[in-house]
Amino acid sequence: MVFGGTLFIGTVALWASKAVAVDNGLAVTPQMGWDNWNAFGCDVSETLLTQTAQLIVDYGLKDLGYHYVILDDCWSTGRNASNNNSLIADSTKFPRGMAAVADDIHALGLGFGMYSDAGKYTCGGYAGSLGYETVDANTFASWGVDYLKYDNCYNMGQAGNQMISSGRYEVMGNALNATGRPILYSLCNWGEDYPWNWGSTIANSWRISGDIFDSWDMADARCPCDGDDAWNCGLPGFHCSVTNIMNKASFIVSKAQPGAWNDLDMLEVGNGAMTDAEYVAHFSMWAAVKSPLIMGNDIRTIPPADLAILSNPAVIAVSQDPSGSSAARRWIYATNDTDINGRATIQMWSGNLKSTTGGDQSDMVVLLINGNKNTIVLNATLADIFVDNGPLGTAPQVKLSWEVRDLWANRMSDDEAKAIIDASSAVGNATTGYNATTIGAGRYNATKTSYADGLAANSSLLLGKVSTTVQPSGTITATVDPHGAAMFRLRAMPTGSLKRDEL
Ligand code: GAL
C-alpha cells in the first residue's frame, strides 16, 4: 500500500525505496522538545539548560516524547581566528563549554539542539554561519549537537526566489550531513520564498510564519498577511497570533510528511498571556497539523494547568500518528463576536489518522474551534469531516457509524500535575524525588512504547474517552469555550449491513 508517499508493507515503512523527504532518518514524526527563546530571549545560560533538562525528565515530559533541549540565539562571542574561524561559546554563559552541556543533556537521555543563522549575523547580532557552514557544522558535531535551528536574519540579500533561498539553506544541510552525525535540521526562514516547496528535500522542518506571540487573535501590523493570501507573505514579521499562524498553515497542510514538517513555531503554552482554553486550542491545533511540538515556556515555574496541557498523551498521539498526515481546514466562518482588536471565526478541521480498529478505515481527528469571545455550540457533519473522500456527503465514510472519543476528557487534574511538580527536587521543590512508578504510574511512556505501538495496542491513554457515537449521515456537537477547541478521535464501528452485503 502506498500511503502519503511512503510504502507500507505490514507495519514496516520502507523509506529507502521512495525517499521524498530528506533521508537523515530523523523527525519521522514531528520533533518534540523545548527551546528557550519564547520565555527567555537572549537570557541564556548553562544552568537554564541543565535545570530545564532535569525538569523535562522529572515532570515526565521526556517520557511523553519531548526530546530536544534547544539553545536559541545569543550564545557565542564570535569566531576564533587561530582555530579555523570556529565559533566560540560565551564562557560567561557557558563556563564549562558547550560539549559539557551536551554531555549533561545526553546523560539524561535527551538530545541537544543549537541555533545559528544563514546570514552574516544571527537575529540577535551574533556571528552568523553564512560562508562558514562547514566549519560550523563540524563544530556543532564535535560538541555533540543533535539538532540545528537555522535562522534567516542578515542574509545579505540572498533571498527573493526559491532557488536562492533553498540553495543558501542547502549548503548547511550538506555540511551537517557530511559530519556523519545525525543532526535534525530545522529551517527558520519564516515562510519566505515558500520553504514548503523545497524544504523537504534538504531539511526536517521549516517555519511558515513570523515569530509567534503569546496571543490568541490579536491583530498586529507587524505580522501582516491574515487573509486568503496568507500563504504568499512577503513580510513574515513578528508578533503573530495563534490564529494568524493557523490561517497560514491552512493553505499548505498537504506539504507535511514524515521527515519534513510545516513548523508553526514554538509553543506559548505556559507563558501566561492566554487563557487555559486558548492554550488547549493552540496545543490541539499544533498537534493536528503535525507542527513540531517545541515547548517555549519556563519549565521551572510551570503552572500545573499548563503541565497538564503539555502532558496530554491522547493529543500528542495525534501529533505522533504513524500516518504523518496533517489535518485540513474544512470550513471557516467569520463572526462578529470579538474584541475590538481580534478577528473571530469558527472553524472545523479534520484529518486521517492510522486506524486503531484493525480495519482499513482510518481513524479521524476532528477539531471544532470557537474563535468567539462567548461559549458556543458547534456542529461538524460527517459529510464535512470526510469531504476529501467525496463531496456533498458522497464519501463512503458518511454511511458508517463512528465512535466519538473526546481527546481532552482525560486531561490530568491540576492536583496531579501539582504533585508531579512538587516531587522534583531540581529547582528547590520538595525533595521526595520523582518516581515514575508511583507519581508517574499510569502515565504514558513513549520512550518504552512508541506512540505507533501504543496506538496499535489500543492503549486507553492514547484513545481518549468515548463521549458518544454518531450515526450514518450524523453530526458531532460540542459546546466549546471562548477561544477554545473540542478535539475528537473518530473510530469506525463495525457495520452489520456491510457483512450482509458480503454474504
Ligand atoms: C527569529 C526566530 C526566533 C528566534 C529569534 C532569535 O528570527 O524566528 O524563533 O530564534 O530569531 O533571535
Tab-separated table of C-alpha atoms and ligand atoms in Angstrom, residues 35-38 41-42 71-74 115-117 122-126 149-153 188-190 207 209-212 237-238 263 265-266, ligand 1:
chain	number	residue	atom	x	y	z
A	35	ASP	CA	13.544	25.951	23.190
A	36	ASN	CA	14.403	28.904	25.405
A	37	TRP	CA	13.512	31.743	23.007
A	38	ASN	CA	9.830	32.448	23.746
A	41	GLY	CA	15.101	35.536	24.609
A	42	CYS	CA	18.836	36.194	24.899
A	71	LEU	CA	19.587	26.617	22.893
A	72	ASP	CA	18.452	29.528	20.741
A	73	ASP	CA	20.242	32.770	19.809
A	74	CYS	CA	22.891	34.774	21.748
A	115	TYR	CA	20.880	27.718	16.800
A	116	SER	CA	22.658	29.561	14.050
A	117	ASP	CA	21.747	31.739	11.093
A	122	THR	CA	22.142	35.989	13.841
A	123	CYS	CA	18.934	37.887	14.527
A	124	GLY	CA	20.410	38.920	17.875
A	125	GLY	CA	23.509	40.305	16.096
A	126	TYR	CA	25.958	37.498	16.874
A	149	LYS	CA	17.656	25.585	14.161
A	150	TYR	CA	18.851	27.756	11.283
A	151	ASP	CA	17.599	31.338	11.047
A	152	ASN	CA	17.352	33.912	8.245
A	153	CYS	CA	18.461	37.339	9.501
A	188	CYS	CA	13.730	29.089	10.290
A	189	ASN	CA	13.206	31.400	7.326
A	190	TRP	CA	9.685	32.343	8.423
A	207	ARG	CA	8.963	27.691	9.791
A	209	SER	CA	5.451	32.399	9.605
A	210	GLY	CA	6.998	35.246	11.524
A	211	ASP	CA	7.530	34.762	15.241
A	212	ILE	CA	4.638	33.616	17.371
A	237	GLY	CA	7.179	39.972	10.520
A	238	PHE	CA	6.729	39.017	14.151
A	263	ASP	CA	6.730	24.404	11.650
A	265	ASP	CA	6.715	27.988	15.654
A	266	MET	CA	7.354	27.153	19.281
B	1	GAL	C1	13.960	34.838	14.999
B	1	GAL	C2	13.366	33.453	15.113
B	1	GAL	C3	13.043	33.212	16.577
B	1	GAL	C4	14.318	33.319	17.382
B	1	GAL	C5	14.997	34.659	17.142
B	1	GAL	C6	16.363	34.730	17.793
B	1	GAL	O1	14.250	35.101	13.667
B	1	GAL	O2	12.228	33.343	14.308
B	1	GAL	O3	12.419	31.959	16.734
B	1	GAL	O4	15.171	32.268	17.025
B	1	GAL	O5	15.152	34.918	15.756
B	1	GAL	O6	16.979	35.967	17.585
